[in-house]
CSV table of N, CA, C and O in Angstrom, one decimal:
chain,number,residue,atom,x,y,z
A,1,MET,N,5.5,-23.5,29.6
A,1,MET,CA,5.4,-22.1,29.2
A,1,MET,C,4.0,-21.6,29.3
A,1,MET,O,3.0,-22.3,28.8
A,2,GLU,N,3.8,-20.5,29.9
A,2,GLU,CA,2.5,-19.9,30.1
A,2,GLU,C,2.0,-19.3,28.8
A,2,GLU,O,2.7,-18.7,28.0
A,3,ARG,N,0.6,-19.4,28.6
A,3,ARG,CA,0.0,-18.8,27.4
A,3,ARG,C,0.0,-17.3,27.6
A,3,ARG,O,-0.3,-16.7,28.6
A,4,GLU,N,0.3,-16.6,26.5
A,4,GLU,CA,0.3,-15.1,26.5
A,4,GLU,C,-1.2,-14.7,26.5
A,4,GLU,O,-2.0,-15.2,25.7
A,5,ILE,N,-1.6,-13.7,27.3
A,5,ILE,CA,-2.9,-13.2,27.3
A,5,ILE,C,-2.9,-11.8,26.7
A,5,ILE,O,-2.1,-10.9,27.1
A,6,ASN,N,-3.8,-11.6,25.7
A,6,ASN,CA,-3.9,-10.4,25.0
A,6,ASN,C,-4.9,-9.4,25.6
A,6,ASN,O,-6.0,-9.8,25.8
A,7,ILE,N,-4.4,-8.2,26.0
A,7,ILE,CA,-5.3,-7.3,26.6
A,7,ILE,C,-5.4,-6.0,25.7
A,7,ILE,O,-4.3,-5.5,25.3
A,8,LEU,N,-6.6,-5.6,25.5
A,8,LEU,CA,-6.8,-4.3,24.8
A,8,LEU,C,-6.9,-3.2,25.8
A,8,LEU,O,-7.7,-3.2,26.7
A,9,ALA,N,-6.0,-2.2,25.7
A,9,ALA,CA,-5.9,-1.1,26.7
A,9,ALA,C,-6.5,0.1,26.0
A,9,ALA,O,-6.2,0.5,24.9
A,10,ILE,N,-7.4,0.8,26.7
A,10,ILE,CA,-8.1,1.9,26.2
A,10,ILE,C,-8.1,3.0,27.2
A,10,ILE,O,-8.5,2.8,28.4
A,11,SER,N,-7.6,4.2,26.8
A,11,SER,CA,-7.8,5.4,27.7
A,11,SER,C,-9.0,6.2,27.3
A,11,SER,O,-9.2,6.4,26.1
A,12,GLY,N,-9.8,6.5,28.2
A,12,GLY,CA,-11.1,7.2,27.9
A,12,GLY,C,-10.8,8.7,27.7
A,12,GLY,O,-11.8,9.5,27.6
A,13,SER,N,-9.6,9.2,27.7
A,13,SER,CA,-9.3,10.6,27.6
A,13,SER,C,-8.6,10.8,26.3
A,13,SER,O,-7.7,10.0,25.8
A,14,LEU,N,-8.9,11.9,25.6
A,14,LEU,CA,-8.2,12.3,24.4
A,14,LEU,C,-7.0,13.2,24.6
A,14,LEU,O,-6.3,13.5,23.7
A,15,ARG,N,-6.9,13.7,25.9
A,15,ARG,CA,-5.8,14.7,26.2
A,15,ARG,C,-4.4,14.0,26.0
A,15,ARG,O,-4.2,12.9,26.4
A,16,LYS,N,-3.5,14.7,25.4
A,16,LYS,CA,-2.2,14.2,25.2
A,16,LYS,C,-1.5,13.9,26.5
A,16,LYS,O,-0.7,12.9,26.6
A,17,GLN,N,-1.6,14.7,27.5
A,17,GLN,CA,-1.0,14.6,28.8
A,17,GLN,C,-2.0,14.0,29.8
A,17,GLN,O,-1.9,14.4,31.0
A,18,SER,N,-2.8,13.1,29.4
A,18,SER,CA,-3.9,12.6,30.3
A,18,SER,C,-3.3,11.8,31.4
A,18,SER,O,-2.4,10.9,31.2
A,19,THR,N,-3.8,12.0,32.6
A,19,THR,CA,-3.4,11.3,33.8
A,19,THR,C,-3.8,9.8,33.6
A,19,THR,O,-3.1,8.9,34.0
A,20,ASN,N,-5.0,9.6,33.0
A,20,ASN,CA,-5.5,8.2,32.8
A,20,ASN,C,-4.6,7.5,31.8
A,20,ASN,O,-4.4,6.3,32.0
A,21,THR,N,-4.2,8.1,30.8
A,21,THR,CA,-3.3,7.5,29.8
A,21,THR,C,-2.0,7.1,30.5
A,21,THR,O,-1.4,6.1,30.3
A,22,MET,N,-1.4,8.1,31.3
A,22,MET,CA,-0.2,7.8,32.0
A,22,MET,C,-0.4,6.6,33.0
A,22,MET,O,0.5,5.7,33.1
A,23,LEU,N,-1.5,6.5,33.7
A,23,LEU,CA,-1.8,5.4,34.6
A,23,LEU,C,-1.9,4.1,33.8
A,23,LEU,O,-1.3,3.1,34.2
A,24,MET,N,-2.5,4.1,32.7
A,24,MET,CA,-2.7,3.0,31.8
A,24,MET,C,-1.3,2.5,31.4
A,24,MET,O,-1.0,1.3,31.5
A,25,ASN,N,-0.4,3.4,30.9
A,25,ASN,CA,0.9,3.0,30.5
A,25,ASN,C,1.8,2.5,31.7
A,25,ASN,O,2.5,1.5,31.5
A,26,ALA,N,1.6,3.1,32.9
A,26,ALA,CA,2.3,2.6,34.0
A,26,ALA,C,1.9,1.2,34.4
A,26,ALA,O,2.7,0.3,34.7
A,27,MET,N,0.6,0.9,34.3
A,27,MET,CA,0.1,-0.4,34.6
A,27,MET,C,0.6,-1.5,33.6
A,27,MET,O,1.0,-2.6,34.0
A,28,MET,N,0.6,-1.1,32.3
A,28,MET,CA,1.2,-2.0,31.3
A,28,MET,C,2.7,-2.3,31.6
A,28,MET,O,3.1,-3.4,31.4
A,29,GLY,N,3.4,-1.3,32.0
A,29,GLY,CA,4.8,-1.5,32.3
A,29,GLY,C,5.1,-2.3,33.5
A,29,GLY,O,6.1,-3.0,33.6
A,30,LEU,N,4.1,-2.4,34.5
A,30,LEU,CA,4.3,-3.2,35.7
A,30,LEU,C,3.7,-4.6,35.5
A,30,LEU,O,3.8,-5.4,36.4
A,31,ALA,N,3.0,-4.8,34.5
A,31,ALA,CA,2.3,-6.1,34.3
A,31,ALA,C,3.2,-7.3,34.0
A,31,ALA,O,4.3,-7.1,33.5
A,32,PRO,N,2.8,-8.5,34.4
A,32,PRO,CA,3.7,-9.6,34.1
A,32,PRO,C,3.9,-9.8,32.6
A,32,PRO,O,3.1,-9.3,31.8
A,33,THR,N,5.0,-10.4,32.2
A,33,THR,CA,5.3,-10.6,30.8
A,33,THR,C,4.4,-11.5,30.1
A,33,THR,O,4.4,-11.6,28.9
A,34,THR,N,3.5,-12.2,30.8
A,34,THR,CA,2.5,-13.1,30.1
A,34,THR,C,1.4,-12.3,29.5
A,34,THR,O,0.5,-12.8,28.8
A,35,LEU,N,1.3,-11.0,29.9
A,35,LEU,CA,0.3,-10.1,29.3
A,35,LEU,C,0.8,-9.3,28.2
A,35,LEU,O,1.8,-8.6,28.3
A,36,GLU,N,0.2,-9.4,27.0
A,36,GLU,CA,0.6,-8.7,25.8
A,36,GLU,C,-0.5,-7.6,25.6
A,36,GLU,O,-1.7,-7.9,25.5
A,37,PHE,N,-0.1,-6.3,25.6
A,37,PHE,CA,-1.0,-5.2,25.5
A,37,PHE,C,-1.1,-4.6,24.0
A,37,PHE,O,0.0,-4.5,23.4
A,38,GLN,N,-2.3,-4.3,23.6
A,38,GLN,CA,-2.5,-3.5,22.4
A,38,GLN,C,-3.2,-2.3,22.9
A,38,GLN,O,-4.2,-2.4,23.6
A,39,VAL,N,-2.7,-1.1,22.5
A,39,VAL,CA,-3.4,0.1,22.9
A,39,VAL,C,-4.3,0.5,21.8
A,39,VAL,O,-3.9,0.7,20.6
A,40,TYR,N,-5.6,0.7,22.1
A,40,TYR,CA,-6.5,1.3,21.2
A,40,TYR,C,-6.6,2.8,21.5
A,40,TYR,O,-7.1,3.2,22.5
A,41,ASP,N,-6.1,3.6,20.6
A,41,ASP,CA,-6.0,5.0,20.8
A,41,ASP,C,-6.7,5.8,19.7
A,41,ASP,O,-6.4,6.9,19.4
A,42,GLN,N,-7.8,5.2,19.2
A,42,GLN,CA,-8.5,5.8,18.1
A,42,GLN,C,-10.0,6.2,18.4
A,42,GLN,O,-10.8,6.2,17.5
A,43,LEU,N,-10.2,6.4,19.7
A,43,LEU,CA,-11.6,6.8,20.1
A,43,LEU,C,-12.1,8.0,19.3
A,43,LEU,O,-13.3,8.1,18.9
A,44,ASN,N,-11.2,8.9,19.0
A,44,ASN,CA,-11.6,10.1,18.3
A,44,ASN,C,-11.9,9.9,16.8
A,44,ASN,O,-12.5,10.7,16.2
A,45,ASP,N,-11.5,8.7,16.3
A,45,ASP,CA,-11.8,8.4,14.9
A,45,ASP,C,-13.2,7.7,14.7
A,45,ASP,O,-13.7,7.7,13.6
A,46,LEU,N,-13.8,7.3,15.8
A,46,LEU,CA,-15.1,6.6,15.6
A,46,LEU,C,-16.2,7.6,15.3
A,46,LEU,O,-16.2,8.7,16.0
A,47,PRO,N,-17.0,7.4,14.3
A,47,PRO,CA,-18.1,8.3,14.0
A,47,PRO,C,-19.1,8.3,15.2
A,47,PRO,O,-19.2,7.3,16.0
A,48,HIS,N,-19.9,9.3,15.3
A,48,HIS,CA,-21.0,9.3,16.3
A,48,HIS,C,-21.9,8.1,16.0
A,48,HIS,O,-22.2,7.8,14.9
A,49,PHE,N,-22.3,7.4,17.1
A,49,PHE,CA,-23.1,6.2,16.9
A,49,PHE,C,-24.4,6.5,16.2
A,49,PHE,O,-25.1,7.5,16.6
A,50,ASN,N,-24.7,5.8,15.2
A,50,ASN,CA,-26.0,5.9,14.5
A,50,ASN,C,-26.4,4.5,14.1
A,50,ASN,O,-25.7,3.9,13.2
A,51,PRO,N,-27.5,4.0,14.6
A,51,PRO,CA,-27.9,2.6,14.2
A,51,PRO,C,-28.1,2.5,12.7
A,51,PRO,O,-27.9,1.4,12.1
A,52,ASP,N,-28.4,3.6,12.0
A,52,ASP,CA,-28.5,3.5,10.5
A,52,ASP,C,-27.2,3.2,9.8
A,52,ASP,O,-27.2,2.7,8.7
A,53,LEU,N,-26.1,3.5,10.5
A,53,LEU,CA,-24.8,3.3,9.9
A,53,LEU,C,-24.2,1.9,10.3
A,53,LEU,O,-23.3,1.4,9.8
A,54,ASP,N,-24.9,1.3,11.4
A,54,ASP,CA,-24.4,0.0,11.9
A,54,ASP,C,-25.1,-1.1,11.1
A,54,ASP,O,-25.8,-2.0,11.7
A,55,VAL,N,-24.8,-1.2,9.8
A,55,VAL,CA,-25.3,-2.2,8.9
A,55,VAL,C,-24.0,-3.0,8.4
A,55,VAL,O,-23.0,-2.4,8.3
A,56,ASP,N,-24.2,-4.2,8.0
A,56,ASP,CA,-23.1,-5.1,7.6
A,56,ASP,C,-22.0,-5.0,8.7
A,56,ASP,O,-22.3,-5.3,9.8
A,57,ASP,N,-20.9,-4.6,8.3
A,57,ASP,CA,-19.8,-4.5,9.3
A,57,ASP,C,-19.6,-3.1,9.9
A,57,ASP,O,-18.7,-2.9,10.7
A,58,GLY,N,-20.4,-2.1,9.4
A,58,GLY,CA,-20.2,-0.8,9.9
A,58,GLY,C,-19.1,0.0,9.3
A,58,GLY,O,-18.4,-0.5,8.4
A,59,PRO,N,-18.9,1.3,9.6
A,59,PRO,CA,-17.8,2.1,9.1
A,59,PRO,C,-16.4,1.5,9.4
A,59,PRO,O,-16.3,0.8,10.4
A,60,LEU,N,-15.5,1.8,8.6
A,60,LEU,CA,-14.1,1.3,8.8
A,60,LEU,C,-13.5,1.5,10.2
A,60,LEU,O,-13.0,0.5,10.7
A,61,PRO,N,-13.6,2.7,10.8
A,61,PRO,CA,-13.1,2.8,12.1
A,61,PRO,C,-13.8,1.9,13.1
A,61,PRO,O,-13.1,1.3,14.1
A,62,VAL,N,-15.0,1.6,12.9
A,62,VAL,CA,-15.8,0.7,13.8
A,62,VAL,C,-15.3,-0.7,13.6
A,62,VAL,O,-15.2,-1.5,14.5
A,63,GLN,N,-15.1,-1.1,12.3
A,63,GLN,CA,-14.6,-2.4,12.0
A,63,GLN,C,-13.3,-2.7,12.7
A,63,GLN,O,-13.0,-3.8,13.3
A,64,TYR,N,-12.4,-1.7,12.7
A,64,TYR,CA,-11.1,-1.8,13.3
A,64,TYR,C,-11.2,-2.0,14.8
A,64,TYR,O,-10.6,-2.9,15.4
A,65,PHE,N,-12.1,-1.2,15.4
A,65,PHE,CA,-12.3,-1.3,16.9
A,65,PHE,C,-12.9,-2.6,17.2
A,65,PHE,O,-12.4,-3.3,18.2
A,66,ARG,N,-13.8,-3.1,16.5
A,66,ARG,CA,-14.4,-4.4,16.8
A,66,ARG,C,-13.4,-5.5,16.6
A,66,ARG,O,-13.4,-6.5,17.4
A,67,SER,N,-12.5,-5.4,15.6
A,67,SER,CA,-11.5,-6.5,15.4
A,67,SER,C,-10.5,-6.5,16.5
A,67,SER,O,-10.1,-7.6,17.0
A,68,GLN,N,-10.1,-5.3,17.0
A,68,GLN,CA,-9.2,-5.2,18.2
A,68,GLN,C,-9.9,-5.9,19.4
A,68,GLN,O,-9.2,-6.7,20.1
A,69,LEU,N,-11.1,-5.6,19.6
A,69,LEU,CA,-11.9,-6.3,20.8
A,69,LEU,C,-11.9,-7.8,20.6
A,69,LEU,O,-11.8,-8.5,21.5
A,70,LYS,N,-12.2,-8.2,19.4
A,70,LYS,CA,-12.4,-9.6,19.1
A,70,LYS,C,-11.1,-10.4,19.4
A,70,LYS,O,-11.1,-11.5,19.9
A,71,GLN,N,-10.0,-9.8,19.1
A,71,GLN,CA,-8.7,-10.4,19.3
A,71,GLN,C,-8.2,-10.5,20.7
A,71,GLN,O,-7.4,-11.3,21.1
A,72,ALA,N,-8.8,-9.6,21.5
A,72,ALA,CA,-8.4,-9.5,22.9
A,72,ALA,C,-9.0,-10.5,23.8
A,72,ALA,O,-10.1,-10.9,23.6
A,73,ASP,N,-8.2,-11.0,24.8
A,73,ASP,CA,-8.7,-11.9,25.8
A,73,ASP,C,-9.4,-11.1,26.9
A,73,ASP,O,-10.2,-11.7,27.7
A,74,GLY,N,-9.0,-9.9,27.1
A,74,GLY,CA,-9.5,-9.0,28.1
A,74,GLY,C,-9.3,-7.6,27.8
A,74,GLY,O,-8.6,-7.2,26.8
A,75,VAL,N,-9.9,-6.7,28.6
A,75,VAL,CA,-9.9,-5.2,28.3
A,75,VAL,C,-9.5,-4.5,29.5
A,75,VAL,O,-10.0,-4.8,30.6
A,76,LEU,N,-8.6,-3.5,29.4
A,76,LEU,CA,-8.2,-2.5,30.4
A,76,LEU,C,-8.7,-1.2,30.0
A,76,LEU,O,-8.3,-0.7,28.9
A,77,ILE,N,-9.5,-0.5,30.8
A,77,ILE,CA,-9.9,0.9,30.5
A,77,ILE,C,-9.5,1.8,31.7
A,77,ILE,O,-9.8,1.5,32.8
A,78,CYS,N,-8.8,2.8,31.3
A,78,CYS,CA,-8.5,3.9,32.3
A,78,CYS,C,-9.1,5.1,31.8
A,78,CYS,O,-8.9,5.6,30.7
A,79,THR,N,-10.1,5.7,32.6
A,79,THR,CA,-10.9,6.8,32.1
A,79,THR,C,-11.1,7.8,33.2
A,79,THR,O,-11.2,7.5,34.4
A,80,PRO,N,-11.2,9.1,32.8
A,80,PRO,CA,-11.7,10.1,33.7
A,80,PRO,C,-13.2,9.9,34.0
A,80,PRO,O,-13.8,9.2,33.2
A,81,GLU,N,-13.6,10.6,35.0
A,81,GLU,CA,-15.0,10.7,35.3
A,81,GLU,C,-15.5,12.1,35.0
A,81,GLU,O,-14.9,13.1,35.4
A,82,TYR,N,-16.5,12.2,34.2
A,82,TYR,CA,-17.0,13.6,33.8
A,82,TYR,C,-18.5,13.6,34.2
A,82,TYR,O,-19.3,12.8,33.7
A,83,GLY,N,-18.9,14.5,35.1
A,83,GLY,CA,-20.3,14.7,35.4
A,83,GLY,C,-20.9,13.4,35.9
A,83,GLY,O,-22.0,13.0,35.5
A,84,ASN,N,-20.3,12.7,36.8
A,84,ASN,CA,-20.7,11.4,37.3
A,84,ASN,C,-20.9,10.3,36.2
A,84,ASN,O,-21.7,9.4,36.4
A,85,GLY,N,-20.1,10.4,35.2
A,85,GLY,CA,-20.2,9.4,34.1
A,85,GLY,C,-18.9,9.3,33.4
A,85,GLY,O,-17.9,9.8,33.8
A,86,ILE,N,-18.9,8.6,32.3
A,86,ILE,CA,-17.7,8.5,31.5
A,86,ILE,C,-17.7,9.5,30.3
A,86,ILE,O,-18.7,10.1,30.0
A,87,PRO,N,-16.5,9.8,29.8
A,87,PRO,CA,-16.5,10.8,28.7
A,87,PRO,C,-17.3,10.3,27.5
A,87,PRO,O,-17.4,9.1,27.2
A,88,GLY,N,-17.8,11.3,26.7
A,88,GLY,CA,-18.6,11.0,25.6
A,88,GLY,C,-18.0,10.1,24.5
A,88,GLY,O,-18.6,9.2,24.0
A,89,VAL,N,-16.7,10.3,24.3
A,89,VAL,CA,-16.0,9.5,23.3
A,89,VAL,C,-15.9,8.0,23.7
A,89,VAL,O,-16.0,7.1,22.9
A,90,LEU,N,-15.8,7.7,25.0
A,90,LEU,CA,-15.8,6.3,25.5
A,90,LEU,C,-17.2,5.8,25.4
A,90,LEU,O,-17.4,4.6,25.0
A,91,LYS,N,-18.2,6.5,25.8
A,91,LYS,CA,-19.6,6.1,25.7
A,91,LYS,C,-19.9,5.8,24.2
A,91,LYS,O,-20.6,4.8,23.9
A,92,ASN,N,-19.5,6.6,23.3
A,92,ASN,CA,-19.7,6.4,21.9
A,92,ASN,C,-19.1,5.1,21.5
A,92,ASN,O,-19.8,4.3,20.7
A,93,ALA,N,-17.9,4.8,21.9
A,93,ALA,CA,-17.3,3.5,21.5
A,93,ALA,C,-18.1,2.3,22.1
A,93,ALA,O,-18.3,1.3,21.4
A,94,LEU,N,-18.6,2.4,23.3
A,94,LEU,CA,-19.4,1.4,23.9
A,94,LEU,C,-20.7,1.2,23.1
A,94,LEU,O,-21.1,0.1,22.9
A,95,ASP,N,-21.3,2.3,22.7
A,95,ASP,CA,-22.5,2.2,21.9
A,95,ASP,C,-22.3,1.4,20.6
A,95,ASP,O,-23.2,0.6,20.2
A,96,TRP,N,-21.1,1.5,20.0
A,96,TRP,CA,-20.9,0.8,18.7
A,96,TRP,C,-20.7,-0.7,18.9
A,96,TRP,O,-20.9,-1.4,17.9
A,97,ILE,N,-20.5,-1.2,20.1
A,97,ILE,CA,-20.3,-2.6,20.2
A,97,ILE,C,-21.4,-3.3,21.0
A,97,ILE,O,-21.4,-4.5,21.3
A,98,VAL,N,-22.5,-2.5,21.3
A,98,VAL,CA,-23.6,-3.1,22.1
A,98,VAL,C,-24.2,-4.3,21.3
A,98,VAL,O,-24.5,-5.3,21.9
A,99,SER,N,-24.4,-4.2,20.1
A,99,SER,CA,-25.1,-5.3,19.3
A,99,SER,C,-24.2,-6.2,18.6
A,99,SER,O,-24.7,-7.2,18.1
A,100,SER,N,-22.9,-6.0,18.6
A,100,SER,CA,-22.0,-6.8,17.8
A,100,SER,C,-21.4,-8.0,18.5
A,100,SER,O,-21.0,-9.0,17.9
A,101,GLY,N,-21.3,-8.0,19.9
A,101,GLY,CA,-20.9,-9.1,20.6
A,101,GLY,C,-19.5,-9.3,20.9
A,101,GLY,O,-19.1,-10.3,21.6
A,102,GLU,N,-18.6,-8.5,20.4
A,102,GLU,CA,-17.1,-8.7,20.7
A,102,GLU,C,-16.7,-8.6,22.1
A,102,GLU,O,-15.7,-9.1,22.5
A,103,TRP,N,-17.5,-8.0,22.9
A,103,TRP,CA,-17.2,-7.8,24.3
A,103,TRP,C,-17.9,-8.7,25.3
A,103,TRP,O,-17.6,-8.7,26.5
A,104,VAL,N,-18.7,-9.6,24.8
A,104,VAL,CA,-19.5,-10.5,25.6
A,104,VAL,C,-18.6,-11.5,26.3
A,104,VAL,O,-17.7,-12.1,25.7
A,105,ASN,N,-18.8,-11.6,27.6
A,105,ASN,CA,-18.0,-12.5,28.5
A,105,ASN,C,-16.5,-12.2,28.5
A,105,ASN,O,-15.7,-13.1,28.8
A,106,LYS,N,-16.1,-11.0,28.2
A,106,LYS,CA,-14.7,-10.6,28.1
A,106,LYS,C,-14.3,-9.9,29.5
A,106,LYS,O,-14.9,-8.9,29.8
A,107,PRO,N,-13.3,-10.5,30.2
A,107,PRO,CA,-12.9,-9.9,31.5
A,107,PRO,C,-12.5,-8.4,31.2
A,107,PRO,O,-11.8,-8.1,30.2
A,108,THR,N,-13.0,-7.5,32.1
A,108,THR,CA,-12.7,-6.1,31.9
A,108,THR,C,-12.4,-5.5,33.2
A,108,THR,O,-13.0,-5.7,34.2
A,109,VAL,N,-11.4,-4.6,33.2
A,109,VAL,CA,-11.0,-3.8,34.4
A,109,VAL,C,-11.2,-2.3,34.0
A,109,VAL,O,-10.7,-1.9,32.9
A,110,VAL,N,-11.9,-1.6,34.8
A,110,VAL,CA,-12.1,-0.2,34.6
A,110,VAL,C,-11.6,0.6,35.8
A,110,VAL,O,-11.9,0.3,36.9
A,111,ILE,N,-10.7,1.5,35.5
A,111,ILE,CA,-10.1,2.3,36.5
A,111,ILE,C,-10.3,3.8,36.2
A,111,ILE,O,-10.1,4.2,35.0
A,112,ALA,N,-10.6,4.6,37.2
A,112,ALA,CA,-10.8,6.0,36.9
A,112,ALA,C,-9.8,6.8,37.8
A,112,ALA,O,-9.7,6.5,39.0
A,113,ALA,N,-9.1,7.7,37.2
A,113,ALA,CA,-8.1,8.5,38.0
A,113,ALA,C,-8.5,9.9,37.9
A,113,ALA,O,-9.0,10.4,36.9
């Protein structure tokens, strides 16, 4: 029996009818059954990154995001491209995990539609 691989799936878009979210969901539906997906859909709940708030475990939404990342074996990100970059909410999420280490050496796939 193959080991189940836990993947954290993140859409970089907050739009309800996001093309990237639809793509992410389609990819999850086509994936082998050995992949178990958790969708992190709370980018909008993360406070603006502020190093002064990143003490101890950080704010509760940040703690939840970090715990989701820690439990994942890999990460799938489907994101729009805005102005030759990623959306601010996704950049903010990445800022929160720069110093905490949950994403270190974690296989990651990034797709932009």
